[in-house]
Amino acid sequence: MRLVVAKCSARYTGRLAATLPFAKRLLMIKADGSVLLHSDGGSYKPLNWMSPPCSLKVREPDAEAKERGVTEVWTVQHGKTDDCLTIEIHEVFHDSSHEFGVDPGVIREGVEAHLQEALAAQIELLGEGHSLVRREYMTAIGPVDILARAPEGGHVAVEIKRRGEIDGVEQLTRYLELLNRDPLLAPVRGVFAAQEIKPQARVLATDRGIGCLVLDYEAMRGIDDAESRLF
């Protein structure tokens, strides 16, 4: 990645037109060819940018631009459209290049696999006396996230989502229909568990006799223990 701090102005033409007046900015030229212009504010969003496929060409300014103090003109042309970003560089304060290597990407915490693992380890969140049968209990149409044994007899099938919506309730309903055909498991009741459950999903679950459980992933990891708070 190349990082340039410079006084510059920019003009974007093509499907839309936009102008950035003369100011001090950070220019980022990434290994994939993208070029971004940032101000010292406005959160993470660039003021303007060109996404790949694109090419960057640097040329000398013409006489008129030189009179205005321009030292370089960057032309960033998109490879598939007429979109073009023209940047006029006036004064450079910093110019450095850095090798980043291959980025492993974001490792998201609180995804469904993490929630499933945490709930399996704390199966008592379903209620006192519940015990884990297994995670990923296979059915003819796919695996149920968690199958547990209920203290009063029978079993509990748990479907886990990060965001609980109607399609998740429908999915659990299909699992319950199959599981309740097995005399070794029946009766099987359902629990729809998620970090957030949409009101429509909760109404549908309640109508079908399915329980709802909101999962606090931070608390399950021991980061936020409500019983230990002073306030």
CSV table of C-alpha atoms in Angstrom, one decimal:
chain,number,residue,atom,x,y,z
A,1,MET,CA,0.0,0.0,0.0
A,2,ARG,CA,1.2,3.5,-0.8
A,3,LEU,CA,0.3,6.4,1.5
A,4,VAL,CA,0.6,9.9,0.3
A,5,VAL,CA,-0.3,13.0,2.4
A,6,ALA,CA,-0.6,16.0,0.1
A,7,LYS,CA,-2.4,19.2,-0.7
A,8,CYS,CA,-4.6,18.3,-3.6
A,9,SER,CA,-7.8,18.7,-5.5
A,10,ALA,CA,-9.8,16.1,-7.3
A,11,ARG,CA,-12.5,15.7,-10.0
A,12,TYR,CA,-14.6,12.6,-10.6
A,13,THR,CA,-16.4,12.2,-13.9
A,14,GLY,CA,-18.5,9.4,-15.5
A,15,ARG,CA,-21.7,8.1,-14.2
A,16,LEU,CA,-21.6,11.0,-11.7
A,17,ALA,CA,-19.7,14.2,-11.3
A,18,ALA,CA,-18.0,15.3,-8.1
A,19,THR,CA,-15.4,17.8,-7.1
A,20,LEU,CA,-13.1,17.9,-4.1
A,21,PRO,CA,-11.7,21.5,-3.6
A,22,PHE,CA,-8.0,22.1,-2.7
A,23,ALA,CA,-7.2,20.8,0.7
A,24,LYS,CA,-4.7,18.6,2.6
A,25,ARG,CA,-5.7,14.9,2.3
A,26,LEU,CA,-4.5,11.3,2.7
A,27,LEU,CA,-4.3,9.4,-0.6
A,28,MET,CA,-4.3,5.6,-0.4
A,29,ILE,CA,-3.2,3.4,-3.3
A,30,LYS,CA,-3.9,-0.2,-2.6
A,31,ALA,CA,-2.3,-3.3,-4.1
A,32,ASP,CA,-5.6,-4.2,-5.9
A,33,GLY,CA,-5.4,-0.9,-7.8
A,34,SER,CA,-8.0,1.0,-5.8
A,35,VAL,CA,-7.3,4.7,-5.0
A,36,LEU,CA,-9.0,6.4,-2.1
A,37,LEU,CA,-8.9,10.0,-0.8
A,38,HIS,CA,-9.4,10.6,2.9
A,39,SER,CA,-9.8,13.7,5.1
A,40,ASP,CA,-8.9,13.8,8.7
A,41,GLY,CA,-12.5,13.1,9.8
A,42,GLY,CA,-15.7,11.6,8.5
A,43,SER,CA,-15.1,8.2,10.1
A,44,TYR,CA,-13.8,5.4,7.9
A,45,LYS,CA,-15.4,6.6,4.6
A,46,PRO,CA,-13.2,8.1,1.9
A,47,LEU,CA,-14.3,11.4,0.3
A,48,ASN,CA,-13.9,9.9,-3.1
A,49,TRP,CA,-12.4,6.7,-4.5
A,50,MET,CA,-12.0,4.5,-7.6
A,51,SER,CA,-12.5,0.8,-7.2
A,52,PRO,CA,-10.7,-1.8,-9.3
A,53,PRO,CA,-10.3,-2.7,-12.1
A,54,CYS,CA,-8.6,0.6,-12.7
A,55,SER,CA,-5.2,2.0,-13.7
A,56,LEU,CA,-3.2,5.0,-12.4
A,57,LYS,CA,-1.2,7.2,-14.6
A,58,VAL,CA,1.0,10.1,-13.4
A,59,ARG,CA,1.9,13.0,-15.7
A,60,GLU,CA,3.4,16.4,-15.7
A,61,PRO,CA,0.9,19.3,-15.4
A,62,ASP,CA,0.3,21.6,-18.3
A,63,ALA,CA,1.4,25.2,-18.2
A,64,GLU,CA,-1.9,26.5,-16.8
A,65,ALA,CA,-1.9,23.9,-14.0
A,66,LYS,CA,1.7,24.7,-13.1
A,67,GLU,CA,0.7,28.3,-12.7
A,68,ARG,CA,-1.8,27.2,-10.1
A,69,GLY,CA,0.9,25.3,-8.2
A,70,VAL,CA,0.2,21.8,-9.5
A,71,THR,CA,3.2,19.5,-9.5
A,72,GLU,CA,1.7,16.2,-10.6
A,73,VAL,CA,-1.6,15.1,-12.2
A,74,TRP,CA,-2.9,11.6,-11.3
A,75,THR,CA,-5.4,10.0,-13.7
A,76,VAL,CA,-7.3,7.0,-12.3
A,77,GLN,CA,-9.3,5.4,-15.1
A,78,HIS,CA,-11.8,2.6,-14.6
A,79,GLY,CA,-11.1,-0.5,-16.7
A,80,LYS,CA,-14.7,-1.2,-17.7
A,81,THR,CA,-16.5,2.2,-17.6
A,82,ASP,CA,-15.9,5.8,-18.5
A,83,ASP,CA,-15.5,6.7,-14.8
A,84,CYS,CA,-12.3,8.7,-14.2
A,85,LEU,CA,-10.8,10.3,-11.1
A,86,THR,CA,-8.3,13.1,-11.8
A,87,ILE,CA,-6.2,14.3,-8.9
A,88,GLU,CA,-4.0,17.4,-9.0
A,89,ILE,CA,-1.2,17.2,-6.5
A,90,HIS,CA,0.2,20.5,-5.2
A,91,GLU,CA,2.5,19.7,-2.3
A,92,VAL,CA,3.5,16.3,-0.9
A,93,PHE,CA,4.2,16.0,2.9
A,94,HIS,CA,4.6,12.3,3.1
A,95,ASP,CA,5.0,9.4,0.6
A,96,SER,CA,5.7,5.9,1.7
A,97,SER,CA,5.0,2.3,0.5
A,98,HIS,CA,4.3,-0.7,2.7
A,99,GLU,CA,4.1,-4.4,2.0
A,100,PHE,CA,1.1,-5.9,3.8
A,101,GLY,CA,1.2,-9.5,2.5
A,102,VAL,CA,-2.0,-11.7,2.4
A,103,ASP,CA,-4.6,-10.5,4.8
A,104,PRO,CA,-6.4,-13.4,6.7
A,105,GLY,CA,-9.6,-11.4,6.8
A,106,VAL,CA,-12.0,-10.7,9.6
A,107,ILE,CA,-12.6,-13.5,12.2
A,108,ARG,CA,-16.1,-12.8,13.4
A,109,GLU,CA,-17.0,-13.6,17.0
A,110,GLY,CA,-20.6,-14.3,17.9
A,111,VAL,CA,-21.4,-16.1,14.6
A,112,GLU,CA,-23.7,-19.0,14.7
A,113,ALA,CA,-21.0,-21.6,15.3
A,114,HIS,CA,-19.7,-19.7,18.3
A,115,LEU,CA,-23.2,-19.3,19.7
A,116,GLN,CA,-23.8,-23.0,19.2
A,117,GLU,CA,-20.6,-23.9,21.0
A,118,ALA,CA,-21.3,-21.5,23.9
A,119,LEU,CA,-24.9,-22.7,24.4
A,120,ALA,CA,-23.9,-26.4,24.3
A,121,ALA,CA,-21.4,-25.6,27.1
A,122,GLN,CA,-24.1,-23.8,29.0
A,123,ILE,CA,-27.1,-25.9,28.2
A,124,GLU,CA,-28.7,-24.9,31.5
A,125,LEU,CA,-29.7,-21.7,29.8
A,126,LEU,CA,-32.6,-23.8,28.4
A,127,GLY,CA,-33.7,-24.4,32.0
A,128,GLU,CA,-32.5,-26.3,35.0
A,129,GLY,CA,-32.1,-30.0,34.5
A,130,HIS,CA,-31.5,-30.0,30.7
A,131,SER,CA,-28.7,-32.0,29.4
A,132,LEU,CA,-26.9,-32.0,26.0
A,133,VAL,CA,-27.5,-34.9,23.6
A,134,ARG,CA,-25.3,-33.5,20.8
A,135,ARG,CA,-24.6,-30.6,18.6
A,136,GLU,CA,-25.5,-30.8,14.9
A,137,TYR,CA,-28.0,-33.6,15.3
A,138,MET,CA,-28.6,-34.9,11.8
A,139,THR,CA,-32.1,-35.2,10.3
A,140,ALA,CA,-33.2,-36.1,6.8
A,141,ILE,CA,-33.3,-32.4,5.8
A,142,GLY,CA,-30.2,-31.2,7.7
A,143,PRO,CA,-28.7,-30.9,11.1
A,144,VAL,CA,-30.5,-29.4,14.1
A,145,ASP,CA,-28.0,-27.1,15.9
A,146,ILE,CA,-28.5,-28.6,19.3
A,147,LEU,CA,-30.5,-31.5,20.6
A,148,ALA,CA,-31.0,-31.6,24.4
A,149,ARG,CA,-32.8,-33.9,26.8
A,150,ALA,CA,-35.5,-32.2,28.9
A,151,PRO,CA,-35.8,-33.0,32.6
A,152,GLU,CA,-39.5,-33.8,32.3
A,153,GLY,CA,-38.8,-36.3,29.5
A,154,GLY,CA,-38.6,-35.9,25.8
A,155,HIS,CA,-36.2,-33.7,24.0
A,156,VAL,CA,-35.6,-30.1,22.9
A,157,ALA,CA,-34.4,-29.1,19.5
A,158,VAL,CA,-32.7,-25.7,19.3
A,159,GLU,CA,-32.2,-23.7,16.2
A,160,ILE,CA,-29.6,-20.9,16.6
A,161,LYS,CA,-29.3,-17.7,14.6
A,162,ARG,CA,-27.4,-14.4,15.0
A,163,ARG,CA,-30.5,-12.6,14.0
A,164,GLY,CA,-33.8,-14.5,14.5
A,165,GLU,CA,-36.2,-14.0,11.6
A,166,ILE,CA,-39.3,-15.8,10.3
A,167,ASP,CA,-37.3,-18.1,8.0
A,168,GLY,CA,-35.4,-19.5,11.1
A,169,VAL,CA,-38.7,-20.3,12.8
A,170,GLU,CA,-39.9,-22.1,9.6
A,171,GLN,CA,-36.7,-24.1,9.5
A,172,LEU,CA,-37.1,-25.2,13.1
A,173,THR,CA,-40.7,-26.1,12.4
A,174,ARG,CA,-39.6,-28.5,9.7
A,175,TYR,CA,-37.1,-30.1,12.0
A,176,LEU,CA,-39.7,-30.6,14.7
A,177,GLU,CA,-42.1,-32.3,12.3
A,178,LEU,CA,-39.4,-34.9,11.5
A,179,LEU,CA,-38.0,-35.3,15.0
A,180,ASN,CA,-41.5,-35.9,16.5
A,181,ARG,CA,-42.0,-38.9,14.2
A,182,ASP,CA,-39.2,-40.7,16.0
A,183,PRO,CA,-40.7,-42.5,19.0
A,184,LEU,CA,-37.2,-42.6,20.7
A,185,LEU,CA,-37.1,-38.8,20.7
A,186,ALA,CA,-40.8,-37.7,21.0
A,187,PRO,CA,-42.1,-35.5,22.3
A,188,VAL,CA,-39.7,-32.9,20.9
A,189,ARG,CA,-40.3,-29.2,21.6
A,190,GLY,CA,-38.5,-26.4,19.9
A,191,VAL,CA,-36.5,-23.4,21.1
A,192,PHE,CA,-35.5,-20.6,18.7
A,193,ALA,CA,-32.3,-19.0,20.0
A,194,ALA,CA,-30.7,-15.8,18.7
A,195,GLN,CA,-28.8,-12.7,19.7
A,196,GLU,CA,-31.8,-10.7,18.4
A,197,ILE,CA,-35.3,-12.0,17.7
A,198,LYS,CA,-37.5,-10.0,15.4
A,199,PRO,CA,-41.0,-9.3,16.7
A,200,GLN,CA,-42.6,-11.1,13.7
A,201,ALA,CA,-40.4,-14.2,14.3
A,202,ARG,CA,-41.3,-14.2,18.0
A,203,VAL,CA,-45.1,-14.0,17.2
A,204,LEU,CA,-44.8,-16.9,14.8
A,205,ALA,CA,-42.7,-19.0,17.2
A,206,THR,CA,-45.2,-18.5,20.0
A,207,ASP,CA,-48.1,-19.4,17.7
A,208,ARG,CA,-46.4,-22.7,16.9
A,209,GLY,CA,-45.5,-23.5,20.5
A,210,ILE,CA,-41.8,-22.8,20.0
A,211,GLY,CA,-39.9,-21.1,22.9
A,212,CYS,CA,-37.6,-18.1,22.3
A,213,LEU,CA,-34.3,-17.6,23.9
A,214,VAL,CA,-32.2,-14.4,23.5
A,215,LEU,CA,-28.5,-15.1,23.7
A,216,ASP,CA,-26.1,-12.6,25.2
A,217,TYR,CA,-22.8,-13.8,23.7
A,218,GLU,CA,-20.6,-11.5,25.8
A,219,ALA,CA,-22.2,-12.7,29.0
A,220,MET,CA,-21.9,-16.3,27.9
A,221,ARG,CA,-18.2,-15.8,27.3
A,222,GLY,CA,-17.9,-14.4,30.8
A,223,ILE,CA,-17.1,-10.9,29.7
A,224,ASP,CA,-20.3,-9.3,31.0
A,225,ASP,CA,-21.5,-10.9,34.2
A,226,ALA,CA,-24.7,-9.1,35.2
A,227,GLU,CA,-24.5,-10.6,38.7
A,228,SER,CA,-21.1,-9.0,39.3
A,229,ARG,CA,-22.1,-5.4,38.4
A,230,LEU,CA,-22.0,-2.7,40.9
A,231,PHE,CA,-24.8,-0.8,39.1
